[in-house]
């Protein structure tokens, strides 16, 4: 397991682990001002034949959490492992990360003037019980009908080639969007924090514990 955040202090609280290599999810989790570690889950993220976008996102979110939990050393103590996955879809087709400028432009052309659903699945695994709390947060996004030149200019400015759907709503990509409908505003960025904080509180994690007095 590779740590990319500050070491977790030994305070009696369970260790919190983000099972993701995504810098976007790491930055979102940092908003909660709680100590956590990150680990990259080694899983195959290929959708299964006939699998719905919702089912893909839910399966992969839980699989990421379980893969990281399984790699923890024996006697590591209780940990809460966060797995998350996002699948974008319209017309019943899954939209993955484009990877290249050409594929990103093709995605944006296909989606302009259309409504796209983003399934942001979240899974919290408690290593003390082996149980998971898993949910799919759906965000509806309507894209503006913009010309090719505008789409190309956006892609060259922001280069969102590691984002499903090729549009980063937290950045310049907001210009491409006409409307966003969601009960969890950070879900579209990659980590639904309202759902996550509910799960952590239900697991007994002290999100708003009093700060220890400094000597």
PDB file of N, CA and C in Angstrom, residues 12-89:
ATOM      1  N   UNK A  12      -6.816   6.316  18.456  1.00  0.00           N
ATOM      2  CA  UNK A  12      -7.892   5.418  18.816  1.00  0.00           C
ATOM      3  C   UNK A  12      -8.975   5.355  17.770  1.00  0.00           C
ATOM      4  N   UNK A  13      -9.046   6.318  16.880  1.00  0.00           N
ATOM      5  CA  UNK A  13     -10.026   6.291  15.798  1.00  0.00           C
ATOM      6  C   UNK A  13      -9.555   5.298  14.738  1.00  0.00           C
ATOM      7  N   UNK A  14     -10.484   4.718  13.960  1.00  0.00           N
ATOM      8  CA  UNK A  14     -10.049   3.794  12.904  1.00  0.00           C
ATOM      9  C   UNK A  14      -9.240   4.532  11.847  1.00  0.00           C
ATOM     10  N   UNK A  15      -8.313   3.823  11.237  1.00  0.00           N
ATOM     11  CA  UNK A  15      -7.545   4.394  10.139  1.00  0.00           C
ATOM     12  C   UNK A  15      -8.483   4.566   8.940  1.00  0.00           C
ATOM     13  N   UNK A  16      -8.383   5.690   8.276  1.00  0.00           N
ATOM     14  CA  UNK A  16      -9.198   5.960   7.100  1.00  0.00           C
ATOM     15  C   UNK A  16      -8.314   5.851   5.865  1.00  0.00           C
ATOM     16  N   UNK A  17      -8.752   5.041   4.897  1.00  0.00           N
ATOM     17  CA  UNK A  17      -7.957   4.802   3.691  1.00  0.00           C
ATOM     18  C   UNK A  17      -8.802   5.089   2.461  1.00  0.00           C
ATOM     19  N   UNK A  18      -8.282   5.918   1.582  1.00  0.00           N
ATOM     20  CA  UNK A  18      -8.930   6.192   0.308  1.00  0.00           C
ATOM     21  C   UNK A  18      -8.340   5.258  -0.738  1.00  0.00           C
ATOM     22  N   UNK A  19      -9.165   4.350  -1.253  1.00  0.00           N
ATOM     23  CA  UNK A  19      -8.700   3.371  -2.240  1.00  0.00           C
ATOM     24  C   UNK A  19      -8.800   3.977  -3.636  1.00  0.00           C
ATOM     25  N   UNK A  20      -7.859   4.837  -3.957  1.00  0.00           N
ATOM     26  CA  UNK A  20      -7.935   5.545  -5.233  1.00  0.00           C
ATOM     27  C   UNK A  20      -6.591   6.186  -5.559  1.00  0.00           C
ATOM     28  N   UNK A  21      -6.306   6.282  -6.849  1.00  0.00           N
ATOM     29  CA  UNK A  21      -5.136   7.025  -7.316  1.00  0.00           C
ATOM     30  C   UNK A  21      -5.534   8.410  -7.816  1.00  0.00           C
ATOM     31  N   UNK A  22      -6.816   8.746  -7.721  1.00  0.00           N
ATOM     32  CA  UNK A  22      -7.328  10.000  -8.261  1.00  0.00           C
ATOM     33  C   UNK A  22      -6.957  11.196  -7.389  1.00  0.00           C
ATOM     34  N   UNK A  23      -6.297  12.180  -8.006  1.00  0.00           N
ATOM     35  CA  UNK A  23      -5.981  13.395  -7.256  1.00  0.00           C
ATOM     36  C   UNK A  23      -7.239  14.195  -6.955  1.00  0.00           C
ATOM     37  N   UNK A  24      -8.280  14.052  -7.772  1.00  0.00           N
ATOM     38  CA  UNK A  24      -9.528  14.771  -7.543  1.00  0.00           C
ATOM     39  C   UNK A  24     -10.213  14.258  -6.271  1.00  0.00           C
ATOM     40  N   UNK A  25     -10.254  12.933  -6.113  1.00  0.00           N
ATOM     41  CA  UNK A  25     -10.865  12.375  -4.904  1.00  0.00           C
ATOM     42  C   UNK A  25     -10.045  12.706  -3.667  1.00  0.00           C
ATOM     43  N   UNK A  26      -8.726  12.690  -3.804  1.00  0.00           N
ATOM     44  CA  UNK A  26      -7.882  13.033  -2.659  1.00  0.00           C
ATOM     45  C   UNK A  26      -8.124  14.474  -2.224  1.00  0.00           C
ATOM     46  N   UNK A  27      -8.205  15.386  -3.182  1.00  0.00           N
ATOM     47  CA  UNK A  27      -8.431  16.788  -2.853  1.00  0.00           C
ATOM     48  C   UNK A  27      -9.802  16.997  -2.211  1.00  0.00           C
ATOM     49  N   UNK A  28     -10.806  16.241  -2.663  1.00  0.00           N
ATOM     50  CA  UNK A  28     -12.134  16.357  -2.056  1.00  0.00           C
ATOM     51  C   UNK A  28     -12.120  15.848  -0.621  1.00  0.00           C
ATOM     52  N   UNK A  29     -11.481  14.709  -0.382  1.00  0.00           N
ATOM     53  CA  UNK A  29     -11.445  14.162   0.975  1.00  0.00           C
ATOM     54  C   UNK A  29     -10.687  15.086   1.919  1.00  0.00           C
ATOM     55  N   UNK A  30      -9.711  15.802   1.420  1.00  0.00           N
ATOM     56  CA  UNK A  30      -8.953  16.744   2.253  1.00  0.00           C
ATOM     57  C   UNK A  30      -9.838  17.861   2.793  1.00  0.00           C
ATOM     58  N   UNK A  31     -10.974  18.115   2.143  1.00  0.00           N
ATOM     59  CA  UNK A  31     -11.883  19.155   2.624  1.00  0.00           C
ATOM     60  C   UNK A  31     -12.426  18.842   4.018  1.00  0.00           C
ATOM     61  N   UNK A  32     -12.481  17.556   4.366  1.00  0.00           N
ATOM     62  CA  UNK A  32     -13.043  17.167   5.669  1.00  0.00           C
ATOM     63  C   UNK A  32     -12.056  17.368   6.812  1.00  0.00           C
ATOM     64  N   UNK A  33     -10.801  17.671   6.497  1.00  0.00           N
ATOM     65  CA  UNK A  33      -9.780  17.977   7.512  1.00  0.00           C
ATOM     66  C   UNK A  33      -9.593  16.831   8.499  1.00  0.00           C
ATOM     67  N   UNK A  34      -9.581  15.632   7.982  1.00  0.00           N
ATOM     68  CA  UNK A  34      -9.336  14.454   8.814  1.00  0.00           C
ATOM     69  C   UNK A  34      -8.153  13.692   8.232  1.00  0.00           C
ATOM     70  N   UNK A  35      -7.399  12.991   9.080  1.00  0.00           N
ATOM     71  CA  UNK A  35      -6.236  12.254   8.587  1.00  0.00           C
ATOM     72  C   UNK A  35      -6.657  11.026   7.782  1.00  0.00           C
ATOM     73  N   UNK A  36      -5.962  10.775   6.691  1.00  0.00           N
ATOM     74  CA  UNK A  36      -6.245   9.584   5.900  1.00  0.00           C
ATOM     75  C   UNK A  36      -5.007   9.173   5.120  1.00  0.00           C
ATOM     76  N   UNK A  37      -5.033   7.941   4.668  1.00  0.00           N
ATOM     77  CA  UNK A  37      -3.999   7.412   3.794  1.00  0.00           C
ATOM     78  C   UNK A  37      -4.629   7.115   2.439  1.00  0.00           C
ATOM     79  N   UNK A  38      -3.802   6.935   1.420  1.00  0.00           N
ATOM     80  CA  UNK A  38      -4.309   6.521   0.121  1.00  0.00           C
ATOM     81  C   UNK A  38      -3.592   5.266  -0.319  1.00  0.00           C
ATOM     82  N   UNK A  39      -4.287   4.434  -1.067  1.00  0.00           N
ATOM     83  CA  UNK A  39      -3.708   3.216  -1.619  1.00  0.00           C
ATOM     84  C   UNK A  39      -4.337   2.970  -2.982  1.00  0.00           C
ATOM     85  N   UNK A  40      -3.536   2.492  -3.899  1.00  0.00           N
ATOM     86  CA  UNK A  40      -4.020   2.251  -5.260  1.00  0.00           C
ATOM     87  C   UNK A  40      -4.533   0.819  -5.371  1.00  0.00           C
ATOM     88  N   UNK A  41      -5.826   0.616  -5.648  1.00  0.00           N
ATOM     89  CA  UNK A  41      -6.371  -0.745  -5.764  1.00  0.00           C
ATOM     90  C   UNK A  41      -5.993  -1.370  -7.099  1.00  0.00           C
ATOM     91  N   UNK A  42      -5.552  -2.608  -7.043  1.00  0.00           N
ATOM     92  CA  UNK A  42      -5.171  -3.326  -8.268  1.00  0.00           C
ATOM     93  C   UNK A  42      -6.350  -4.170  -8.734  1.00  0.00           C
ATOM     94  N   UNK A  43      -7.222  -3.578  -9.551  1.00  0.00           N
ATOM     95  CA  UNK A  43      -8.381  -4.307 -10.057  1.00  0.00           C
ATOM     96  C   UNK A  43      -8.565  -4.016 -11.539  1.00  0.00           C
ATOM     97  N   UNK A  44      -9.296  -4.893 -12.207  1.00  0.00           N
ATOM     98  CA  UNK A  44      -9.654  -4.700 -13.604  1.00  0.00           C
ATOM     99  C   UNK A  44     -10.942  -3.880 -13.642  1.00  0.00           C
ATOM    100  N   UNK A  45     -10.896  -2.716 -14.270  1.00  0.00           N
ATOM    101  CA  UNK A  45     -12.057  -1.831 -14.279  1.00  0.00           C
ATOM    102  C   UNK A  45     -12.901  -1.971 -15.541  1.00  0.00           C
ATOM    103  N   UNK A  46     -12.690  -3.027 -16.309  1.00  0.00           N
ATOM    104  CA  UNK A  46     -13.456  -3.241 -17.527  1.00  0.00           C
ATOM    105  C   UNK A  46     -14.905  -3.598 -17.199  1.00  0.00           C
ATOM    106  N   UNK A  47     -15.889  -2.925 -17.792  1.00  0.00           N
ATOM    107  CA  UNK A  47     -17.294  -3.299 -17.563  1.00  0.00           C
ATOM    108  C   UNK A  47     -17.551  -4.729 -18.018  1.00  0.00           C
ATOM    109  N   UNK A  48     -18.429  -5.419 -17.313  1.00  0.00           N
ATOM    110  CA  UNK A  48     -18.781  -6.783 -17.681  1.00  0.00           C
ATOM    111  C   UNK A  48     -19.854  -6.772 -18.766  1.00  0.00           C
ATOM    112  N   UNK A  49     -19.892  -7.809 -19.608  1.00  0.00           N
ATOM    113  CA  UNK A  49     -20.886  -7.852 -20.686  1.00  0.00           C
ATOM    114  C   UNK A  49     -22.311  -7.727 -20.149  1.00  0.00           C
ATOM    115  N   UNK A  50     -23.076  -6.812 -20.746  1.00  0.00           N
ATOM    116  CA  UNK A  50     -24.466  -6.631 -20.349  1.00  0.00           C
ATOM    117  C   UNK A  50     -24.668  -5.878 -19.053  1.00  0.00           C
ATOM    118  N   UNK A  51     -23.608  -5.379 -18.465  1.00  0.00           N
ATOM    119  CA  UNK A  51     -23.704  -4.697 -17.179  1.00  0.00           C
ATOM    120  C   UNK A  51     -24.202  -3.267 -17.364  1.00  0.00           C
ATOM    121  N   UNK A  52     -25.139  -2.845 -16.535  1.00  0.00           N
ATOM    122  CA  UNK A  52     -25.633  -1.479 -16.602  1.00  0.00           C
ATOM    123  C   UNK A  52     -24.578  -0.526 -16.036  1.00  0.00           C
ATOM    124  N   UNK A  53     -24.607   0.748 -16.420  1.00  0.00           N
ATOM    125  CA  UNK A  53     -23.650   1.715 -15.866  1.00  0.00           C
ATOM    126  C   UNK A  53     -23.710   1.781 -14.343  1.00  0.00           C
ATOM    127  N   UNK A  54     -24.919   1.753 -13.775  1.00  0.00           N
ATOM    128  CA  UNK A  54     -25.054   1.774 -12.313  1.00  0.00           C
ATOM    129  C   UNK A  54     -24.389   0.560 -11.696  1.00  0.00           C
ATOM    130  N   UNK A  55     -24.629  -0.618 -12.267  1.00  0.00           N
ATOM    131  CA  UNK A  55     -24.048  -1.844 -11.728  1.00  0.00           C
ATOM    132  C   UNK A  55     -22.526  -1.825 -11.830  1.00  0.00           C
ATOM    133  N   UNK A  56     -22.001  -1.291 -12.925  1.00  0.00           N
ATOM    134  CA  UNK A  56     -20.545  -1.194 -13.088  1.00  0.00           C
ATOM    135  C   UNK A  56     -19.947  -0.315 -12.005  1.00  0.00           C
ATOM    136  N   UNK A  57     -20.524   0.856 -11.808  1.00  0.00           N
ATOM    137  CA  UNK A  57     -19.994   1.788 -10.814  1.00  0.00           C
ATOM    138  C   UNK A  57     -20.052   1.197  -9.405  1.00  0.00           C
ATOM    139  N   UNK A  58     -21.163   0.585  -9.054  1.00  0.00           N
ATOM    140  CA  UNK A  58     -21.306  -0.002  -7.722  1.00  0.00           C
ATOM    141  C   UNK A  58     -20.330  -1.154  -7.511  1.00  0.00           C
ATOM    142  N   UNK A  59     -20.218  -2.016  -8.511  1.00  0.00           N
ATOM    143  CA  UNK A  59     -19.311  -3.166  -8.393  1.00  0.00           C
ATOM    144  C   UNK A  59     -17.863  -2.718  -8.232  1.00  0.00           C
ATOM    145  N   UNK A  60     -17.447  -1.746  -9.043  1.00  0.00           N
ATOM    146  CA  UNK A  60     -16.058  -1.312  -8.986  1.00  0.00           C
ATOM    147  C   UNK A  60     -15.747  -0.544  -7.707  1.00  0.00           C
ATOM    148  N   UNK A  61     -16.689   0.251  -7.210  1.00  0.00           N
ATOM    149  CA  UNK A  61     -16.462   0.977  -5.957  1.00  0.00           C
ATOM    150  C   UNK A  61     -16.196  -0.001  -4.815  1.00  0.00           C
ATOM    151  N   UNK A  62     -17.025  -1.039  -4.724  1.00  0.00           N
ATOM    152  CA  UNK A  62     -16.826  -2.023  -3.661  1.00  0.00           C
ATOM    153  C   UNK A  62     -15.565  -2.849  -3.899  1.00  0.00           C
ATOM    154  N   UNK A  63     -15.297  -3.194  -5.161  1.00  0.00           N
ATOM    155  CA  UNK A  63     -14.109  -3.989  -5.473  1.00  0.00           C
ATOM    156  C   UNK A  63     -12.831  -3.244  -5.101  1.00  0.00           C
ATOM    157  N   UNK A  64     -12.796  -1.941  -5.322  1.00  0.00           N
ATOM    158  CA  UNK A  64     -11.621  -1.148  -4.956  1.00  0.00           C
ATOM    159  C   UNK A  64     -11.400  -1.166  -3.447  1.00  0.00           C
ATOM    160  N   UNK A  65     -12.475  -0.984  -2.692  1.00  0.00           N
ATOM    161  CA  UNK A  65     -12.355  -0.999  -1.239  1.00  0.00           C
ATOM    162  C   UNK A  65     -11.898  -2.363  -0.741  1.00  0.00           C
ATOM    163  N   UNK A  66     -12.453  -3.428  -1.287  1.00  0.00           N
ATOM    164  CA  UNK A  66     -12.091  -4.777  -0.839  1.00  0.00           C
ATOM    165  C   UNK A  66     -10.655  -5.138  -1.230  1.00  0.00           C
ATOM    166  N   UNK A  67     -10.209  -4.678  -2.400  1.00  0.00           N
ATOM    167  CA  UNK A  67      -8.841  -4.975  -2.827  1.00  0.00           C
ATOM    168  C   UNK A  67      -7.820  -4.332  -1.890  1.00  0.00           C
ATOM    169  N   UNK A  68      -8.066  -3.102  -1.498  1.00  0.00           N
ATOM    170  CA  UNK A  68      -7.151  -2.412  -0.590  1.00  0.00           C
ATOM    171  C   UNK A  68      -7.221  -3.025   0.808  1.00  0.00           C
ATOM    172  N   UNK A  69      -8.427  -3.356   1.268  1.00  0.00           N
ATOM    173  CA  UNK A  69      -8.564  -3.976   2.588  1.00  0.00           C
ATOM    174  C   UNK A  69      -7.835  -5.319   2.645  1.00  0.00           C
ATOM    175  N   UNK A  70      -7.910  -6.088   1.564  1.00  0.00           N
ATOM    176  CA  UNK A  70      -7.267  -7.403   1.531  1.00  0.00           C
ATOM    177  C   UNK A  70      -5.750  -7.299   1.573  1.00  0.00           C
ATOM    178  N   UNK A  71      -5.204  -6.164   1.145  1.00  0.00           N
ATOM    179  CA  UNK A  71      -3.753  -5.991   1.113  1.00  0.00           C
ATOM    180  C   UNK A  71      -3.187  -5.463   2.432  1.00  0.00           C
ATOM    181  N   UNK A  72      -4.054  -5.142   3.383  1.00  0.00           N
ATOM    182  CA  UNK A  72      -3.577  -4.643   4.671  1.00  0.00           C
ATOM    183  C   UNK A  72      -2.864  -5.758   5.436  1.00  0.00           C
ATOM    184  N   UNK A  73      -1.802  -5.433   6.161  1.00  0.00           N
ATOM    185  CA  UNK A  73      -1.087  -6.460   6.918  1.00  0.00           C
ATOM    186  C   UNK A  73      -1.925  -6.996   8.070  1.00  0.00           C
ATOM    187  N   UNK A  74      -1.673  -8.225   8.438  1.00  0.00           N
ATOM    188  CA  UNK A  74      -2.388  -8.838   9.565  1.00  0.00           C
ATOM    189  C   UNK A  74      -2.120  -8.032  10.836  1.00  0.00           C
ATOM    190  N   UNK A  75      -3.152  -7.863  11.639  1.00  0.00           N
ATOM    191  CA  UNK A  75      -3.009  -7.128  12.884  1.00  0.00           C
ATOM    192  C   UNK A  75      -2.931  -5.625  12.701  1.00  0.00           C
ATOM    193  N   UNK A  76      -3.362  -5.128  11.547  1.00  0.00           N
ATOM    194  CA  UNK A  76      -3.273  -3.688  11.268  1.00  0.00           C
ATOM    195  C   UNK A  76      -4.276  -2.877  12.068  1.00  0.00           C
ATOM    196  N   UNK A  77      -5.280  -3.539  12.663  1.00  0.00           N
ATOM    197  CA  UNK A  77      -6.298  -2.802  13.394  1.00  0.00           C
ATOM    198  C   UNK A  77      -7.438  -2.394  12.497  1.00  0.00           C
ATOM    199  N   UNK A  78      -8.438  -1.794  13.104  1.00  0.00           N
ATOM    200  CA  UNK A  78      -9.628  -1.425  12.351  1.00  0.00           C
ATOM    201  C   UNK A  78      -9.340  -0.291  11.362  1.00  0.00           C
ATOM    202  N   UNK A  79      -9.848  -0.474  10.149  1.00  0.00           N
ATOM    203  CA  UNK A  79      -9.724   0.567   9.132  1.00  0.00           C
ATOM    204  C   UNK A  79     -11.063   0.729   8.418  1.00  0.00           C
ATOM    205  N   UNK A  80     -11.314   1.929   7.969  1.00  0.00           N
ATOM    206  CA  UNK A  80     -12.456   2.219   7.103  1.00  0.00           C
ATOM    207  C   UNK A  80     -11.888   2.563   5.733  1.00  0.00           C
ATOM    208  N   UNK A  81     -12.254   1.770   4.734  1.00  0.00           N
ATOM    209  CA  UNK A  81     -11.682   1.913   3.398  1.00  0.00           C
ATOM    210  C   UNK A  81     -12.741   2.473   2.449  1.00  0.00           C
ATOM    211  N   UNK A  82     -12.398   3.557   1.787  1.00  0.00           N
ATOM    212  CA  UNK A  82     -13.316   4.237   0.869  1.00  0.00           C
ATOM    213  C   UNK A  82     -13.010   3.829  -0.565  1.00  0.00           C
ATOM    214  N   UNK A  83     -14.000   3.254  -1.232  1.00  0.00           N
ATOM    215  CA  UNK A  83     -13.872   2.956  -2.656  1.00  0.00           C
ATOM    216  C   UNK A  83     -14.886   3.783  -3.421  1.00  0.00           C
ATOM    217  N   UNK A  84     -14.500   4.272  -4.592  1.00  0.00           N
ATOM    218  CA  UNK A  84     -15.417   5.082  -5.383  1.00  0.00           C
ATOM    219  C   UNK A  84     -15.151   4.866  -6.864  1.00  0.00           C
ATOM    220  N   UNK A  85     -16.214   4.948  -7.654  1.00  0.00           N
ATOM    221  CA  UNK A  85     -16.070   4.819  -9.100  1.00  0.00           C
ATOM    222  C   UNK A  85     -17.160   5.636  -9.772  1.00  0.00           C
ATOM    223  N   UNK A  86     -16.830   6.162 -10.936  1.00  0.00           N
ATOM    224  CA  UNK A  86     -17.806   6.980 -11.662  1.00  0.00           C
ATOM    225  C   UNK A  86     -17.947   6.489 -13.099  1.00  0.00           C
ATOM    226  N   UNK A  87     -19.193   6.359 -13.525  1.00  0.00           N
ATOM    227  CA  UNK A  87     -19.492   5.966 -14.903  1.00  0.00           C
ATOM    228  C   UNK A  87     -20.470   6.979 -15.478  1.00  0.00           C
ATOM    229  N   UNK A  88     -20.103   7.557 -16.608  1.00  0.00           N
ATOM    230  CA  UNK A  88     -20.991   8.483 -17.312  1.00  0.00           C
ATOM    231  C   UNK A  88     -21.716   7.717 -18.412  1.00  0.00           C
ATOM    232  N   UNK A  89     -22.973   8.100 -18.678  1.00  0.00           N
ATOM    233  CA  UNK A  89     -23.751   7.370 -19.675  1.00  0.00           C
ATOM    234  C   UNK A  89     -24.800   8.265 -20.326  1.00  0.00           C
TER     235      UNK A  89
END
